[in-house]
N, C-alpha and C. Protein backbone atom coordinates (compact mmCIF):
# COMPACT_ATOMS: atom_id res chain seq x y z
N MET A 1 71.39 71.54 78.21
CA MET A 1 71.85 72.50 77.41
C MET A 1 72.77 73.31 77.58
N ARG A 2 74.13 73.70 77.01
CA ARG A 2 75.00 74.52 77.06
C ARG A 2 75.00 76.04 77.07
N LYS A 3 75.07 76.50 78.17
CA LYS A 3 75.05 78.36 77.91
C LYS A 3 76.07 78.65 76.89
N SER A 4 75.63 79.89 76.16
CA SER A 4 76.35 80.54 75.26
C SER A 4 77.31 81.45 76.07
N ARG A 5 78.40 81.80 75.61
CA ARG A 5 79.53 82.60 76.15
C ARG A 5 78.96 83.69 76.92
N ALA A 6 78.14 84.36 75.66
CA ALA A 6 77.83 85.81 76.24
C ALA A 6 76.72 85.31 77.52
N ASP A 7 75.83 84.62 77.52
CA ASP A 7 75.05 84.42 78.48
C ASP A 7 76.09 84.16 79.96
N GLU A 8 76.91 83.16 79.59
CA GLU A 8 77.79 82.89 80.73
C GLU A 8 78.56 84.41 81.20
N PHE A 9 78.83 84.93 80.27
CA PHE A 9 79.60 86.42 80.68
C PHE A 9 78.75 87.38 81.20
N LEU A 10 77.39 87.38 80.81
CA LEU A 10 76.42 88.34 81.31
C LEU A 10 76.06 87.72 83.02
N GLU A 11 76.07 86.38 83.16
CA GLU A 11 75.83 85.98 84.72
C GLU A 11 76.87 86.30 85.47
N PHE A 12 78.20 86.22 84.84
CA PHE A 12 79.29 86.81 85.91
C PHE A 12 79.20 88.16 86.15
N ALA A 13 79.34 88.98 84.99
CA ALA A 13 78.90 90.62 85.16
C ALA A 13 77.71 90.84 86.28
N ALA A 14 76.75 90.35 86.12
CA ALA A 14 75.58 90.48 87.44
C ALA A 14 76.20 90.24 88.30
N ALA A 15 76.72 89.26 88.72
CA ALA A 15 77.22 88.58 89.85
C ALA A 15 78.50 89.66 90.70
N ARG A 16 79.23 90.34 89.62
CA ARG A 16 80.40 90.65 89.90
C ARG A 16 80.25 92.33 90.17
N THR A 17 79.39 92.93 89.45
CA THR A 17 79.39 94.20 89.33
C THR A 17 79.59 94.87 90.50
N GLY A 18 78.60 94.37 91.35
CA GLY A 18 78.53 95.08 92.70
C GLY A 18 79.61 95.23 93.50
N PRO A 19 80.30 94.14 93.75
CA PRO A 19 81.97 94.08 94.41
C PRO A 19 82.87 94.85 93.70
N LEU A 20 82.82 94.35 92.41
CA LEU A 20 83.91 95.53 91.28
C LEU A 20 83.64 97.00 91.83
N PHE A 21 82.23 97.45 91.89
CA PHE A 21 81.97 98.83 91.98
C PHE A 21 82.30 99.20 93.56
N ARG A 22 82.15 98.23 94.46
CA ARG A 22 82.90 98.75 95.68
C ARG A 22 83.91 98.94 95.77
N SER A 23 84.90 97.83 95.12
CA SER A 23 86.17 97.90 95.29
C SER A 23 86.76 99.56 94.87
N ALA A 24 86.04 99.97 93.55
CA ALA A 24 86.59 101.02 92.91
C ALA A 24 86.13 102.17 93.38
N CYS A 25 85.24 102.07 94.26
CA CYS A 25 84.84 103.48 95.07
C CYS A 25 85.96 103.59 96.13
N LEU A 26 86.64 102.43 96.70
CA LEU A 26 87.50 102.68 97.52
C LEU A 26 88.72 102.99 96.90
N LEU A 27 89.14 102.43 95.60
CA LEU A 27 90.13 103.03 95.02
C LEU A 27 90.22 104.51 94.78
N THR A 28 89.13 104.98 94.31
CA THR A 28 88.83 106.20 94.02
C THR A 28 88.53 107.14 95.07
N SER A 29 88.62 106.67 96.31
CA SER A 29 88.33 107.51 97.19
C SER A 29 87.07 108.23 97.47
N GLY A 30 85.97 107.42 96.95
CA GLY A 30 84.60 107.74 96.93
C GLY A 30 84.19 108.52 95.73
N ASP A 31 84.67 108.44 94.73
CA ASP A 31 84.39 109.12 93.58
C ASP A 31 83.70 108.18 92.89
N THR A 32 82.11 108.20 93.02
CA THR A 32 81.55 107.24 92.17
C THR A 32 81.26 107.12 90.74
N HIS A 33 81.45 108.32 90.12
CA HIS A 33 81.52 108.60 88.72
C HIS A 33 82.69 107.78 88.05
N LEU A 34 83.74 108.02 88.97
CA LEU A 34 84.73 107.29 88.13
C LEU A 34 84.88 105.66 88.72
N ALA A 35 84.37 105.56 89.53
CA ALA A 35 84.57 104.20 89.88
C ALA A 35 83.38 103.27 88.79
N GLU A 36 82.26 104.10 88.79
CA GLU A 36 81.44 103.48 87.85
C GLU A 36 82.40 103.47 86.18
N ASP A 37 83.15 104.31 86.20
CA ASP A 37 83.95 104.24 84.55
C ASP A 37 84.90 102.95 84.82
N LEU A 38 85.37 103.29 85.94
CA LEU A 38 86.48 101.67 85.96
C LEU A 38 85.82 100.57 86.00
N THR A 39 84.77 100.57 86.41
CA THR A 39 83.94 99.21 86.54
C THR A 39 83.42 98.79 85.24
N GLN A 40 82.87 99.66 84.56
CA GLN A 40 82.68 99.43 83.23
C GLN A 40 83.93 98.84 82.20
N GLU A 41 85.13 99.70 82.43
CA GLU A 41 86.28 99.60 81.62
C GLU A 41 86.61 97.74 82.03
N THR A 42 86.64 97.41 83.36
CA THR A 42 86.75 96.33 83.74
C THR A 42 86.05 95.10 82.71
N LEU A 43 84.63 95.39 83.26
CA LEU A 43 83.61 94.47 82.75
C LEU A 43 84.04 94.35 80.80
N GLY A 44 84.36 95.60 80.40
CA GLY A 44 84.67 95.52 79.05
C GLY A 44 86.04 94.73 78.67
N ARG A 45 87.05 95.03 79.58
CA ARG A 45 88.23 94.35 79.09
C ARG A 45 87.73 92.67 79.51
N MET A 46 87.31 92.30 80.40
CA MET A 46 86.67 91.00 80.83
C MET A 46 85.94 90.09 79.64
N TYR A 47 84.86 90.88 79.08
CA TYR A 47 84.14 90.39 77.95
C TYR A 47 85.24 90.10 76.59
N ALA A 48 85.99 91.48 76.41
CA ALA A 48 87.14 90.86 75.39
C ALA A 48 87.88 89.77 75.71
N LEU A 49 88.33 89.04 76.87
CA LEU A 49 88.87 87.89 76.64
C LEU A 49 87.93 86.72 77.31
N TRP A 50 86.79 87.03 77.15
CA TRP A 50 85.73 86.00 77.90
C TRP A 50 85.89 84.66 77.14
N GLY A 51 86.21 84.46 76.14
CA GLY A 51 86.62 83.62 74.98
C GLY A 51 87.53 82.37 75.43
N ARG A 52 88.62 83.17 76.26
CA ARG A 52 89.79 82.49 76.64
C ARG A 52 89.72 82.30 78.38
N ILE A 53 88.24 82.48 78.81
CA ILE A 53 88.24 82.30 80.12
C ILE A 53 88.41 80.91 80.67
N ALA A 54 88.49 79.95 79.82
CA ALA A 54 88.89 78.76 80.63
C ALA A 54 90.07 78.35 80.96
N ARG A 55 91.31 79.44 80.60
CA ARG A 55 92.39 79.38 81.03
C ARG A 55 92.72 80.16 82.28
N ILE A 56 91.61 81.01 82.51
CA ILE A 56 91.76 81.70 83.99
C ILE A 56 91.07 80.91 84.79
N GLY A 57 91.79 80.64 86.07
CA GLY A 57 91.47 79.70 87.04
C GLY A 57 90.20 80.19 87.81
N ASN A 58 90.46 81.72 88.14
CA ASN A 58 89.26 82.22 89.02
C ASN A 58 89.16 83.71 88.22
N PRO A 59 87.81 83.74 87.63
CA PRO A 59 87.83 85.03 86.71
C PRO A 59 87.21 86.13 87.92
N ALA A 60 86.71 85.84 88.77
CA ALA A 60 86.08 86.63 89.64
C ALA A 60 87.67 87.63 90.40
N ALA A 61 88.57 86.67 90.89
CA ALA A 61 89.95 87.25 91.00
C ALA A 61 90.35 88.20 89.81
N TYR A 62 90.62 87.53 88.84
CA TYR A 62 91.29 88.03 87.82
C TYR A 62 90.60 89.40 87.36
N ALA A 63 89.07 89.51 87.80
CA ALA A 63 88.55 91.09 87.29
C ALA A 63 88.91 91.74 88.49
N GLN A 64 89.15 91.56 89.54
CA GLN A 64 89.37 92.44 90.41
C GLN A 64 91.11 93.28 90.13
N THR A 65 91.84 91.97 89.69
CA THR A 65 93.36 92.32 89.47
C THR A 65 93.22 93.36 88.20
N VAL A 66 92.63 93.18 87.15
CA VAL A 66 91.95 93.97 85.88
C VAL A 66 91.45 95.23 86.52
N LEU A 67 90.58 95.41 87.50
CA LEU A 67 90.29 96.69 88.00
C LEU A 67 91.43 97.42 88.72
N VAL A 68 92.22 96.92 89.55
CA VAL A 68 93.29 97.46 89.92
C VAL A 68 94.33 98.07 89.00
N ARG A 69 94.86 97.21 88.21
CA ARG A 69 95.61 97.85 86.91
C ARG A 69 94.78 98.95 86.06
N THR A 70 93.60 98.69 85.81
CA THR A 70 92.85 99.85 85.15
C THR A 70 92.86 101.15 86.20
N PHE A 71 92.63 101.07 87.24
CA PHE A 71 92.89 102.15 88.21
C PHE A 71 94.23 102.90 88.01
N LEU A 72 95.11 101.90 88.13
CA LEU A 72 96.54 102.59 88.51
C LEU A 72 97.12 103.18 86.94
N SER A 73 96.44 102.42 85.85
CA SER A 73 96.56 103.13 84.59
C SER A 73 96.06 104.62 84.47
N HIS A 74 94.62 104.42 84.98
CA HIS A 74 94.07 105.90 84.95
C HIS A 74 94.89 106.80 85.74
N GLN A 75 95.19 106.67 86.99
CA GLN A 75 96.29 107.52 87.55
C GLN A 75 97.52 107.86 86.97
N ARG A 76 97.78 106.94 86.07
CA ARG A 76 99.18 107.63 85.25
C ARG A 76 98.62 108.66 84.16
N ARG A 77 97.32 108.21 83.63
CA ARG A 77 97.14 108.97 82.66
C ARG A 77 96.42 110.42 83.01
N ARG A 78 96.24 110.51 83.99
CA ARG A 78 95.66 111.75 84.42
C ARG A 78 96.22 112.38 86.04
N SER A 79 95.86 113.57 86.02
CA SER A 79 96.58 114.21 87.45
C SER A 79 95.70 113.71 88.35
N ALA A 80 96.21 113.26 89.51
CA ALA A 80 95.39 112.83 90.83
C ALA A 80 94.84 114.17 91.40
N THR A 81 95.15 115.41 91.19
CA THR A 81 94.52 116.40 91.57
C THR A 81 93.50 116.82 91.00
N GLU A 82 93.22 116.38 89.80
CA GLU A 82 91.79 116.60 89.01
C GLU A 82 90.68 116.10 89.67
N ARG A 83 89.79 116.88 90.38
CA ARG A 83 88.98 116.13 91.13
C ARG A 83 87.69 117.18 91.09
N PRO A 84 86.51 116.66 90.59
CA PRO A 84 85.56 117.78 90.60
C PRO A 84 85.00 118.08 92.05
N LEU A 85 84.50 119.27 92.07
CA LEU A 85 84.27 120.00 93.37
C LEU A 85 82.93 120.12 93.39
N GLY A 86 82.33 120.00 94.47
CA GLY A 86 80.81 120.30 94.60
C GLY A 86 80.09 119.68 95.74
N GLU A 87 79.14 119.10 95.79
CA GLU A 87 78.09 118.34 96.37
C GLU A 87 78.73 117.10 96.59
N LEU A 88 78.42 116.30 97.54
CA LEU A 88 78.63 114.67 97.96
C LEU A 88 77.80 114.19 97.02
N PRO A 89 77.71 112.94 96.06
CA PRO A 89 76.48 112.31 95.89
C PRO A 89 75.56 111.94 96.81
N ASP A 90 74.50 111.74 96.37
CA ASP A 90 73.34 111.14 96.85
C ASP A 90 73.93 109.84 97.55
N ARG A 91 73.89 109.52 99.06
CA ARG A 91 73.95 108.52 99.64
C ARG A 91 72.58 107.63 99.78
N ALA A 92 73.05 106.01 99.91
CA ALA A 92 71.86 105.30 99.99
C ALA A 92 71.43 105.32 101.46
N PRO A 93 70.02 104.85 101.62
CA PRO A 93 69.73 105.25 102.95
C PRO A 93 70.60 104.58 103.94
N ASP A 94 70.36 105.23 105.18
CA ASP A 94 71.17 104.90 106.69
C ASP A 94 70.88 103.56 107.02
N ASN A 95 71.65 102.78 106.96
CA ASN A 95 71.58 101.25 107.53
C ASN A 95 72.45 101.13 108.73
N GLY A 96 72.53 102.10 109.47
CA GLY A 96 73.43 101.53 110.70
C GLY A 96 74.84 102.31 110.82
N GLU A 97 75.01 102.51 109.33
CA GLU A 97 76.93 103.00 109.33
C GLU A 97 76.81 104.53 109.50
N ASP A 98 78.12 104.72 110.01
CA ASP A 98 78.52 106.26 110.56
C ASP A 98 79.09 106.84 109.03
N PRO A 99 78.11 107.77 108.74
CA PRO A 99 78.61 108.59 107.42
C PRO A 99 79.82 109.57 107.94
N ALA A 100 80.07 109.87 109.24
CA ALA A 100 81.26 110.57 109.44
C ALA A 100 82.46 109.91 109.13
N LEU A 101 82.32 108.31 109.95
CA LEU A 101 83.56 107.26 109.92
C LEU A 101 84.00 107.20 108.63
N ARG A 102 82.80 107.03 107.47
CA ARG A 102 82.90 106.74 106.11
C ARG A 102 83.72 107.94 105.35
N ILE A 103 83.40 109.18 105.58
CA ILE A 103 84.10 110.20 105.14
C ILE A 103 85.16 110.30 105.44
N ALA A 104 85.72 110.47 106.73
CA ALA A 104 86.94 110.41 107.38
C ALA A 104 87.85 109.36 106.36
N LEU A 105 87.52 108.10 106.69
CA LEU A 105 88.28 106.92 105.79
C LEU A 105 88.37 107.33 104.49
N LEU A 106 87.41 107.77 103.99
CA LEU A 106 87.64 107.95 102.52
C LEU A 106 88.54 109.10 101.94
N ASP A 107 88.66 110.33 102.80
CA ASP A 107 89.35 111.35 102.84
C ASP A 107 90.73 110.92 103.04
N ALA A 108 90.89 110.26 104.05
CA ALA A 108 92.25 109.39 104.71
C ALA A 108 92.80 108.85 103.40
N LEU A 109 92.01 107.67 102.72
CA LEU A 109 92.38 107.02 101.58
C LEU A 109 93.07 108.00 100.32
N ALA A 110 92.38 108.74 100.08
CA ALA A 110 92.49 109.93 99.19
C ALA A 110 93.94 110.61 99.23
N GLY A 111 94.49 110.53 100.60
CA GLY A 111 95.67 111.20 100.79
C GLY A 111 96.65 110.26 100.52
N LEU A 112 96.48 108.85 100.13
CA LEU A 112 97.62 107.95 99.87
C LEU A 112 98.04 107.92 98.52
N ALA A 113 99.05 107.61 98.20
CA ALA A 113 99.53 107.48 96.71
C ALA A 113 98.65 106.35 95.95
N PRO A 114 98.24 106.30 95.01
CA PRO A 114 97.48 105.21 94.31
C PRO A 114 97.85 103.61 94.45
N LYS A 115 99.11 103.69 94.37
CA LYS A 115 99.70 102.42 94.63
C LYS A 115 99.67 101.98 96.16
N ASP A 116 99.75 102.89 96.96
CA ASP A 116 99.42 102.72 98.58
C ASP A 116 98.02 102.24 98.70
N ARG A 117 97.17 103.18 97.81
CA ARG A 117 95.85 102.92 97.86
C ARG A 117 95.39 101.69 97.64
N ALA A 118 95.49 101.28 96.36
CA ALA A 118 95.58 99.76 95.69
C ALA A 118 95.76 98.73 96.87
N VAL A 119 97.13 98.96 97.44
CA VAL A 119 97.63 97.81 98.40
C VAL A 119 96.60 97.48 99.60
N VAL A 120 96.21 98.90 100.11
CA VAL A 120 95.59 98.96 101.48
C VAL A 120 94.01 98.24 100.88
N VAL A 121 93.34 98.65 99.88
CA VAL A 121 92.10 98.33 99.23
C VAL A 121 91.99 96.62 98.76
N LEU A 122 93.21 96.21 98.40
CA LEU A 122 93.55 94.45 98.31
C LEU A 122 93.71 93.84 99.53
N ARG A 123 94.27 94.44 100.28
CA ARG A 123 95.02 93.61 101.31
C ARG A 123 93.93 93.62 102.47
N TYR A 124 93.23 94.93 102.67
CA TYR A 124 92.26 95.12 103.89
C TYR A 124 91.00 94.83 103.61
N TRP A 125 90.46 95.43 102.30
CA TRP A 125 89.20 95.50 102.12
C TRP A 125 88.87 94.00 101.28
N GLU A 126 89.84 93.78 100.41
CA GLU A 126 89.32 92.52 99.70
C GLU A 126 89.96 91.39 100.47
N ASP A 127 90.78 91.25 101.50
CA ASP A 127 91.15 90.47 102.49
C ASP A 127 91.92 89.35 101.80
N ARG A 128 93.29 89.94 100.76
CA ARG A 128 93.92 88.98 99.81
C ARG A 128 95.00 88.96 100.63
N SER A 129 95.87 87.82 100.48
CA SER A 129 97.19 87.56 100.95
C SER A 129 98.05 88.71 100.56
N ILE A 130 99.26 88.53 100.80
CA ILE A 130 100.39 89.36 100.70
C ILE A 130 101.05 88.76 99.44
N GLU A 131 100.81 87.67 98.84
CA GLU A 131 101.08 87.07 97.89
C GLU A 131 100.33 87.35 96.54
N GLU A 132 98.94 87.33 96.82
CA GLU A 132 97.88 87.57 95.80
C GLU A 132 97.85 89.07 95.70
N THR A 133 98.19 90.03 96.52
CA THR A 133 98.46 91.50 96.35
C THR A 133 99.51 91.32 95.50
N ALA A 134 100.68 91.05 95.64
CA ALA A 134 101.94 91.42 94.84
C ALA A 134 101.48 90.75 93.45
N ASP A 135 100.93 89.58 93.09
CA ASP A 135 100.64 89.17 91.66
C ASP A 135 99.81 90.20 90.96
N ALA A 136 98.55 90.71 92.04
CA ALA A 136 98.02 91.67 91.16
C ALA A 136 98.45 92.94 90.81
N LEU A 137 99.38 93.58 91.47
CA LEU A 137 100.01 94.74 91.22
C LEU A 137 101.41 94.79 90.47
N HIS A 138 102.12 93.20 90.09
CA HIS A 138 103.29 93.00 89.74
C HIS A 138 104.28 93.56 90.72
N VAL A 139 104.45 93.13 91.72
CA VAL A 139 105.43 93.65 92.71
C VAL A 139 105.96 92.65 93.25
N SER A 140 106.81 92.55 94.36
CA SER A 140 107.37 91.47 95.22
C SER A 140 106.56 91.51 96.17
N SER A 141 106.58 90.51 97.17
CA SER A 141 105.99 90.60 98.35
C SER A 141 106.29 91.65 99.42
N ALA A 142 107.89 91.53 99.15
CA ALA A 142 108.47 92.60 99.89
C ALA A 142 107.64 94.07 99.87
N ALA A 143 107.75 94.43 98.44
CA ALA A 143 107.06 95.86 98.28
C ALA A 143 105.62 95.75 98.47
N VAL A 144 104.87 94.84 98.78
CA VAL A 144 103.69 94.85 99.33
C VAL A 144 103.90 95.31 100.87
N ARG A 145 104.47 94.30 101.46
CA ARG A 145 104.96 94.50 103.15
C ARG A 145 105.27 96.09 103.13
N THR A 146 105.98 96.53 102.76
CA THR A 146 106.67 97.66 102.88
C THR A 146 105.50 98.71 102.55
N ARG A 147 104.75 98.79 101.50
CA ARG A 147 103.54 99.81 101.00
C ARG A 147 102.51 99.70 102.03
N SER A 148 102.46 98.27 102.72
CA SER A 148 101.37 98.09 103.50
C SER A 148 101.40 98.94 104.98
N VAL A 149 102.77 98.60 105.39
CA VAL A 149 103.28 99.58 106.71
C VAL A 149 103.43 100.76 106.48
N ARG A 150 103.84 101.42 105.20
CA ARG A 150 103.60 103.09 104.98
C ARG A 150 102.52 103.33 105.03
N ALA A 151 101.49 102.81 104.36
CA ALA A 151 100.31 103.42 103.97
C ALA A 151 99.30 103.25 105.32
N LEU A 152 99.52 102.38 106.14
CA LEU A 152 98.81 102.33 107.46
C LEU A 152 99.17 103.51 108.17
N ALA A 153 100.98 103.52 108.27
CA ALA A 153 101.09 104.76 109.17
C ALA A 153 100.81 106.06 108.58
N LYS A 154 100.62 106.01 107.04
CA LYS A 154 99.84 107.64 107.00
C LYS A 154 98.50 107.57 107.07
N LEU A 155 97.95 106.49 107.27
CA LEU A 155 96.23 106.64 107.54
C LEU A 155 96.29 107.09 108.83
N ARG A 156 96.99 106.27 109.79
CA ARG A 156 96.92 106.62 111.39
C ARG A 156 97.46 108.21 111.83
N GLU A 157 98.29 108.60 110.67
CA GLU A 157 98.50 109.85 110.93
C GLU A 157 97.78 110.63 110.43
N ARG A 158 97.11 110.60 109.13
CA ARG A 158 95.90 111.62 108.91
C ARG A 158 94.89 111.18 109.57
N LEU A 159 94.20 109.86 110.25
CA LEU A 159 93.48 109.86 111.17
C LEU A 159 93.48 110.47 112.71
N GLY A 160 94.33 110.44 113.04
CA GLY A 160 95.03 110.69 114.20
C GLY A 160 93.99 110.42 115.16
N GLY A 161 93.91 111.10 116.14
CA GLY A 161 92.63 110.81 117.52
C GLY A 161 91.45 110.54 116.90
N SER A 162 90.93 111.05 115.79
CA SER A 162 89.76 110.80 115.33
C SER A 162 89.29 109.16 115.12
N ILE A 163 90.14 108.27 114.91
CA ILE A 163 89.89 107.08 114.50
C ILE A 163 89.22 106.55 116.26
N THR A 164 90.19 106.80 117.01
CA THR A 164 89.67 106.33 118.32
C THR A 164 88.22 106.93 119.08
N GLU A 165 87.99 108.13 118.18
CA GLU A 165 86.74 108.86 118.66
C GLU A 165 85.50 107.90 117.82
N PHE A 166 85.92 107.50 116.75
CA PHE A 166 84.83 106.84 115.76
C PHE A 166 84.54 105.43 116.29
N ALA A 167 85.86 104.98 116.99
CA ALA A 167 85.61 103.47 117.43
C ALA A 167 85.05 103.47 118.47
N ALA A 168 84.94 104.58 119.44
CA ALA A 168 84.17 104.47 120.67
C ALA A 168 82.82 104.34 120.25
N ARG A 169 82.13 105.18 119.46
CA ARG A 169 80.62 105.18 119.05
C ARG A 169 80.38 103.70 119.07
């Protein structure tokens, strides 16, 4: 028996919500509320085009592309300096990860320009190739290489000696 399109989308959404949210958290430098909004908007956009999904070869990769484009669009609409202040959100139970390292990395990512952050997340978190990253961001491969080099240099500068301190743990 053939599944309805709505059932197919629900399966897709259930399988991809976690990975989309994790990528969104990295893109937003740990702003979980904005990451939830970006994930929801991405899933909403995917649902709107789900009837034409047969033309998309890899819906999961396309959803990641939609997420990055949604994030970049959001950054253009609102000032990047508008961040709520207060306590950090509740964290998941400790599973052996170093919270100080996570905070240091998220702070360093927050200091990057939105497009640089998108390149770092796609290239090094999502493990995409230069060409895949270029396609997702609608830029040339050379632009991805240049942004990668500059973004990594900025991260090294921001983290300074602290990254070796964390790596030694």
